[in-house]
Coordinates of C-alpha atoms in Angstrom, one line a residue:
M1 CA 167.3 112.7 -48.2
S2 CA 167.4 111.3 -44.7
A3 CA 164.4 109.4 -43.2
A4 CA 164.2 112.1 -40.5
A5 CA 163.8 114.9 -43.1
A6 CA 161.2 112.8 -45.0
Q7 CA 159.2 112.4 -41.8
E8 CA 159.4 116.1 -41.0
I9 CA 158.0 117.0 -44.4
A10 CA 155.4 114.2 -44.2
S11 CA 154.2 115.3 -40.8
N12 CA 153.7 118.9 -42.0
R13 CA 152.2 118.0 -45.4
V14 CA 148.5 117.5 -44.4
S15 CA 147.3 120.0 -41.8
T16 CA 143.5 120.2 -42.3
D17 CA 140.7 117.6 -42.3
V18 CA 143.0 114.9 -40.9
D19 CA 141.5 111.6 -39.9
F20 CA 144.7 109.9 -38.6
S21 CA 147.8 111.6 -37.3
V22 CA 150.7 109.3 -36.3
R23 CA 153.5 110.8 -34.3
N24 CA 156.9 109.2 -33.5
L25 CA 155.3 105.7 -33.4
W26 CA 157.4 102.7 -32.3
K27 CA 156.6 99.1 -32.0
V28 CA 159.4 97.0 -30.5
F29 CA 159.0 93.3 -29.8
G30 CA 161.2 91.9 -27.0
T31 CA 162.2 92.4 -23.3
D32 CA 162.3 96.0 -22.0
A33 CA 160.9 97.3 -25.3
H34 CA 160.1 100.8 -24.0
R35 CA 163.8 101.3 -23.2
I36 CA 164.7 100.7 -26.8
A37 CA 162.4 103.4 -28.0
K38 CA 164.0 105.9 -25.6
D39 CA 167.6 104.9 -26.0
E40 CA 169.3 107.6 -28.0
S41 CA 172.5 105.6 -28.2
L42 CA 170.7 103.2 -30.6
A43 CA 169.5 105.9 -32.9
G44 CA 172.2 105.4 -35.5
Q45 CA 172.0 101.6 -35.5
S46 CA 170.2 99.4 -38.0
A47 CA 167.4 97.0 -37.1
A48 CA 169.8 94.1 -37.4
E49 CA 172.4 95.7 -35.1
I50 CA 169.7 96.5 -32.5
L51 CA 168.5 92.9 -32.7
E52 CA 172.0 91.6 -32.2
Q53 CA 172.7 93.9 -29.3
T54 CA 169.4 93.8 -27.4
G55 CA 167.5 90.8 -28.8
C56 CA 164.6 93.2 -29.7
V57 CA 162.9 93.6 -33.0
T58 CA 162.1 97.1 -34.1
A59 CA 159.1 96.5 -36.3
V60 CA 158.0 100.1 -36.4
R61 CA 160.6 102.8 -35.7
D62 CA 159.8 106.4 -35.0
I63 CA 157.3 106.9 -37.8
S64 CA 155.2 110.1 -38.3
F65 CA 152.5 110.8 -41.0
D66 CA 149.0 112.2 -41.5
V67 CA 146.1 110.7 -43.4
S68 CA 143.6 113.3 -44.8
H69 CA 139.9 112.8 -44.7
G70 CA 138.8 111.0 -47.9
E71 CA 142.4 110.1 -48.9
V72 CA 143.5 106.7 -50.1
F73 CA 146.8 106.3 -48.3
V74 CA 149.0 103.4 -49.2
V75 CA 151.7 101.9 -47.0
M76 CA 154.0 99.6 -49.0
G77 CA 157.3 97.7 -48.5
L78 CA 158.8 94.3 -48.8
S79 CA 157.9 91.4 -46.5
G80 CA 159.1 92.1 -43.0
S81 CA 159.3 95.9 -43.5
G82 CA 156.7 96.5 -40.7
K83 CA 153.8 97.7 -42.8
S84 CA 151.2 95.2 -41.4
T85 CA 152.4 95.9 -37.8
L86 CA 152.0 99.6 -38.5
V87 CA 148.4 99.3 -39.7
R88 CA 147.5 97.2 -36.7
C89 CA 148.9 99.8 -34.4
L90 CA 146.4 102.3 -35.7
T91 CA 143.6 100.7 -33.8
R92 CA 145.9 99.0 -31.2
L93 CA 145.2 95.5 -32.4
I94 CA 148.9 95.5 -31.8
E95 CA 149.8 97.7 -28.8
P96 CA 152.4 100.4 -29.8
T97 CA 155.5 100.7 -27.7
A98 CA 155.7 104.5 -27.9
G99 CA 154.3 107.5 -29.8
Q100 CA 150.8 108.9 -30.6
V101 CA 148.0 107.7 -32.8
L102 CA 145.4 110.5 -33.1
L103 CA 142.0 109.7 -34.6
E104 CA 140.3 113.0 -35.5
G105 CA 142.6 114.7 -33.0
Q106 CA 142.0 112.3 -30.1
D107 CA 144.9 110.2 -29.0
I108 CA 143.6 106.6 -28.9
M109 CA 146.7 105.6 -26.9
Q110 CA 144.9 107.2 -24.0
Y111 CA 141.7 105.2 -24.6
G112 CA 140.5 102.5 -22.2
T113 CA 139.1 99.1 -23.3
R114 CA 135.5 100.4 -23.7
E115 CA 136.5 103.4 -25.8
L116 CA 138.8 101.4 -27.9
R117 CA 136.1 98.8 -28.5
E118 CA 133.8 101.5 -29.8
V119 CA 136.5 102.8 -32.2
R120 CA 136.8 99.3 -33.7
R121 CA 133.0 98.8 -33.9
R122 CA 131.9 102.1 -35.2
R123 CA 134.7 104.4 -36.5
V124 CA 137.4 102.2 -38.1
S125 CA 136.9 98.9 -39.9
M126 CA 139.5 96.5 -41.2
V127 CA 139.7 94.2 -44.2
F128 CA 142.2 91.4 -43.8
Q129 CA 144.0 89.2 -46.3
H130 CA 142.4 86.2 -44.8
F131 CA 138.7 86.8 -45.0
G132 CA 137.7 85.4 -41.5
L133 CA 134.2 84.6 -42.6
L134 CA 132.0 82.5 -40.3
P135 CA 131.6 79.2 -42.3
F136 CA 128.1 78.3 -41.0
R137 CA 126.6 81.6 -41.6
S138 CA 125.2 82.9 -44.9
V139 CA 126.6 85.8 -46.8
L140 CA 123.8 88.0 -45.4
D141 CA 124.5 86.9 -41.8
N142 CA 128.2 87.3 -42.2
I143 CA 127.7 90.9 -43.4
A144 CA 125.2 91.7 -40.6
F145 CA 127.4 90.1 -37.9
G146 CA 129.2 93.2 -36.8
L147 CA 125.9 95.0 -36.4
E148 CA 124.5 92.1 -34.4
I149 CA 127.4 92.4 -32.0
R150 CA 126.6 96.1 -31.6
G151 CA 123.0 95.1 -30.5
I152 CA 121.3 96.4 -33.7
G153 CA 117.9 94.7 -34.1
A154 CA 117.4 92.1 -36.8
T155 CA 115.2 94.3 -39.1
A156 CA 117.6 97.2 -39.1
R157 CA 120.8 95.1 -39.5
Y158 CA 119.5 93.0 -42.3
A159 CA 118.2 96.1 -44.1
R160 CA 121.7 97.6 -43.8
A161 CA 123.3 94.4 -44.9
R162 CA 121.2 94.3 -48.0
E163 CA 122.1 97.9 -48.9
V164 CA 125.8 97.0 -48.7
I165 CA 125.3 93.8 -50.7
E166 CA 124.1 95.9 -53.6
L167 CA 127.1 98.2 -53.2
V168 CA 129.7 95.5 -53.6
G169 CA 127.9 93.4 -56.2
L170 CA 126.7 90.5 -54.1
H171 CA 123.1 90.6 -55.1
G172 CA 121.8 87.1 -55.5
Y173 CA 124.3 85.6 -53.2
E174 CA 122.6 86.5 -49.9
Q175 CA 121.9 82.9 -48.9
R176 CA 125.1 81.3 -50.1
F177 CA 127.7 80.1 -47.6
P178 CA 131.4 81.0 -47.7
D179 CA 132.6 77.7 -49.1
Q180 CA 130.2 78.2 -52.1
L181 CA 132.0 81.3 -53.1
S182 CA 135.2 82.1 -55.1
G183 CA 138.1 83.8 -53.3
G184 CA 137.1 87.1 -55.0
M185 CA 133.5 86.8 -53.8
Q186 CA 134.6 85.9 -50.3
Q187 CA 136.7 89.1 -50.2
R188 CA 133.6 91.1 -51.3
V189 CA 131.8 89.7 -48.3
G190 CA 134.7 90.8 -46.1
L191 CA 134.6 94.2 -47.7
A192 CA 130.8 94.4 -47.3
R193 CA 131.1 93.4 -43.6
A194 CA 133.5 96.3 -43.0
L195 CA 131.3 98.8 -44.8
A196 CA 128.1 97.7 -43.0
S197 CA 129.0 99.7 -39.9
D198 CA 129.5 102.8 -42.0
P199 CA 133.0 103.5 -40.5
D200 CA 134.9 106.8 -40.9
V201 CA 138.1 104.9 -42.0
L202 CA 138.7 101.6 -43.7
L203 CA 142.0 99.8 -43.1
F204 CA 143.1 97.2 -45.7
D205 CA 145.9 94.7 -44.9
E206 CA 147.0 93.2 -48.2
P207 CA 143.4 92.1 -48.9
F208 CA 144.0 91.0 -52.4
S209 CA 147.4 89.4 -52.3
A210 CA 146.1 85.8 -52.2
L211 CA 143.7 86.3 -55.2
D212 CA 144.3 85.4 -58.8
P213 CA 145.6 88.3 -61.0
L214 CA 142.3 88.9 -62.8
I215 CA 140.2 88.7 -59.6
R216 CA 142.7 91.0 -57.9
R217 CA 142.3 93.6 -60.7
D218 CA 138.5 93.4 -60.4
M219 CA 138.8 94.0 -56.6
Q220 CA 141.1 96.9 -57.1
A221 CA 138.6 98.5 -59.5
E222 CA 135.9 97.8 -56.9
V223 CA 137.8 99.7 -54.2
I224 CA 138.4 102.6 -56.6
R225 CA 134.6 102.6 -57.4
L226 CA 133.6 102.5 -53.7
H227 CA 136.0 105.3 -52.9
R228 CA 134.6 107.4 -55.7
D229 CA 131.0 106.7 -54.6
M230 CA 131.4 106.9 -50.8
G231 CA 134.5 109.1 -50.2
K232 CA 135.7 107.0 -47.3
T233 CA 139.2 107.5 -45.9
M234 CA 141.3 104.3 -46.7
V235 CA 144.6 103.1 -45.5
F236 CA 145.8 100.3 -47.8
I237 CA 148.7 98.0 -47.1
T238 CA 150.5 96.3 -50.0
H239 CA 153.8 95.0 -51.2
D240 CA 152.8 95.5 -54.9
L241 CA 154.0 98.8 -56.4
S242 CA 151.6 98.6 -59.3
E243 CA 148.7 98.2 -56.8
A244 CA 150.0 101.1 -54.8
L245 CA 150.3 103.4 -57.8
K246 CA 146.8 102.4 -59.0
L247 CA 145.0 103.0 -55.7
G248 CA 147.0 105.5 -53.7
D249 CA 146.6 109.3 -53.5
R250 CA 149.9 109.1 -51.5
I251 CA 152.3 106.3 -50.8
L252 CA 154.5 105.7 -47.8
I253 CA 157.4 103.3 -48.4
M254 CA 158.9 101.4 -45.5
R255 CA 162.1 99.5 -45.0
N256 CA 163.1 97.6 -41.8
G257 CA 160.4 99.4 -39.8
E258 CA 161.4 102.9 -40.9
L259 CA 159.8 105.5 -43.2
V260 CA 161.9 105.9 -46.3
Q261 CA 159.8 108.2 -48.4
I262 CA 156.2 109.5 -48.6
G263 CA 154.6 111.2 -51.6
T264 CA 152.3 110.9 -54.6
G265 CA 153.1 108.2 -57.2
D266 CA 154.7 110.7 -59.5
E267 CA 156.9 112.1 -56.7
L268 CA 158.2 108.6 -55.9
V269 CA 158.9 107.8 -59.5
G270 CA 160.2 111.2 -60.5
A271 CA 162.3 112.0 -57.4
P272 CA 163.1 108.8 -55.4
A273 CA 164.6 109.7 -52.0
D274 CA 167.4 107.1 -52.2
D275 CA 168.6 104.0 -54.1
Y276 CA 166.2 101.8 -52.4
V277 CA 163.2 103.7 -53.7
A278 CA 164.8 104.1 -57.1
D279 CA 165.2 100.4 -57.3
F280 CA 161.6 99.9 -56.2
V281 CA 160.3 102.1 -59.1
S282 CA 162.9 101.2 -61.7
D283 CA 160.5 99.0 -63.7
V284 CA 157.6 101.5 -63.8
D285 CA 156.5 102.9 -67.1
R286 CA 157.2 106.5 -66.3
S287 CA 155.0 107.9 -69.0
Q288 CA 152.0 106.2 -67.2
V289 CA 152.8 107.8 -63.8
L290 CA 154.7 111.1 -64.3
T291 CA 152.8 114.3 -65.1
L292 CA 153.8 117.1 -67.4
K293 CA 155.4 119.1 -64.6
W294 CA 158.3 116.6 -64.7
I295 CA 159.2 117.3 -68.3
V296 CA 158.3 121.0 -68.7
T297 CA 160.8 123.3 -70.3
P298 CA 161.0 127.2 -70.2
L299 CA 158.4 129.2 -72.1
P300 CA 160.0 130.1 -75.5
D301 CA 159.8 133.5 -77.1
G302 CA 157.3 134.0 -79.9
L303 CA 154.9 131.2 -78.9
P304 CA 151.6 131.8 -80.8
A305 CA 148.8 133.1 -78.7
D306 CA 146.6 130.2 -79.9
A307 CA 149.0 127.5 -78.8
L308 CA 147.3 124.6 -77.0
S309 CA 147.4 124.3 -73.2
L310 CA 147.3 121.4 -70.8
P311 CA 147.2 121.2 -67.0
A312 CA 150.5 120.3 -65.2
T313 CA 148.7 117.4 -63.6
T314 CA 148.2 115.7 -67.0
V315 CA 149.8 112.2 -67.1
I316 CA 152.5 112.1 -69.9
A317 CA 150.9 109.2 -71.6
D318 CA 147.6 111.1 -71.9
A319 CA 149.3 114.1 -73.3
I320 CA 151.3 112.2 -76.0
P321 CA 148.8 112.4 -78.9
I322 CA 148.0 116.1 -78.2
V323 CA 151.7 117.2 -78.0
L324 CA 152.8 115.1 -81.0
A325 CA 150.0 116.5 -83.1
S326 CA 150.7 120.1 -82.3
P327 CA 153.0 122.0 -84.6
V328 CA 154.2 124.2 -81.7
P329 CA 155.0 123.5 -78.1
V330 CA 152.0 123.0 -75.8
R331 CA 151.7 125.3 -72.8
V332 CA 151.7 123.7 -69.3
I333 CA 149.4 125.4 -66.8
D334 CA 149.5 125.1 -63.0
S335 CA 146.8 126.9 -61.1
E336 CA 146.1 129.2 -64.0
T337 CA 149.8 130.1 -64.3
V338 CA 151.9 129.0 -67.3
I339 CA 154.9 127.3 -65.9
G340 CA 156.5 126.4 -69.3
V341 CA 155.9 124.2 -72.3
V342 CA 156.2 120.6 -73.5
D343 CA 157.2 119.8 -77.0
R344 CA 157.7 116.7 -79.2
D345 CA 161.4 116.3 -78.1
A346 CA 160.5 116.2 -74.4
I347 CA 157.8 113.6 -75.1
L348 CA 160.1 111.5 -77.3
R349 CA 162.9 111.7 -74.7
E350 CA 160.5 110.4 -72.0
I351 CA 159.2 107.6 -74.2
A352 CA 162.8 106.6 -75.0
G353 CA 163.7 106.6 -71.3
V354 CA 166.3 109.4 -71.6
K355 CA 166.2 111.4 -68.4
P356 CA 167.2 115.1 -68.3
A357 CA 170.3 115.9 -66.2
T358 CA 168.1 118.0 -63.9
P359 CA 164.4 117.1 -63.9
A360 CA 162.3 120.3 -64.1
S361 CA 160.4 119.6 -60.9
A362 CA 162.7 117.3 -59.0
G363 CA 162.7 119.4 -55.9
A364 CA 158.9 119.5 -55.7
G365 CA 158.6 115.7 -55.6
R366 CA 161.0 114.6 -52.9
A367 CA 159.3 113.0 -49.9
A368 CA 156.6 115.6 -50.0

């Protein structure tokens, strides 16, 4: 599937309750960057060819997608793919070269300095890889700092900071200073500072990549818990596929500034758009990601009326003990409709890594 087709599907996928809508976004670094975005003669050329011909770097190239309200949307790719540039374009920390960035339907590309400042202060907060804490301020003061800039009085801002401290597990650390904290605790302070302003959207730019593996796992769990408790829209940047699969409702994969594929974790693993995505997901334990819809087979004649049923969204690994223990195939149900069955053979083929010639739901998963 072409990148253009993937973008068309992506742009049409989410149509209601959208927080961010990105349309044909470009970021080109170099002289006469706006010309590069409009030059149709360059459309078929690679980023390397454009660099050689024009001296310009196409960091983000004609990307479109939507982020639904309450969604955890992950952007991933290798170093240099353009993902961090993309997330900074969402609040114009980096000025896009062309395209639209709509926040709740309003194009922030049309905002002046004052309006843009309000977006960053009140509506969208960002958590960076490098914590950026103020070294001579306590944890409490660091968390309250954004509210102080907004002119919130001391009583109100410290009350809010204490509320957030409880949310992120920093109780007892209020009067510590950043150099007295571990990396994981410092990142909690950064997260709390972003939450203190009660933003509509949280942007995370590889916030855990510098942390030790165990601390990183704890912080991932913390983000999942906060999302469950608060329902915030989150855009999360990472180069780690396992992190993307763990956190993301949907995942956008970038390469050389372009959108390669966008979809849920099981769609990326079950129906990769090209060899690049296939290579990306090649080491994934498919049984931990794919759902039953990927291995369902047609409903056989004579299946007993009391045969067990499972939702099509059930992860294969979770279904294994039920299916293997059943003497007959297990029905698979999607929106109250029986779409087929899963039996012991289908489960064992998946465990053994034997892929069917034509996956049952391959078409449903491509770049959707």
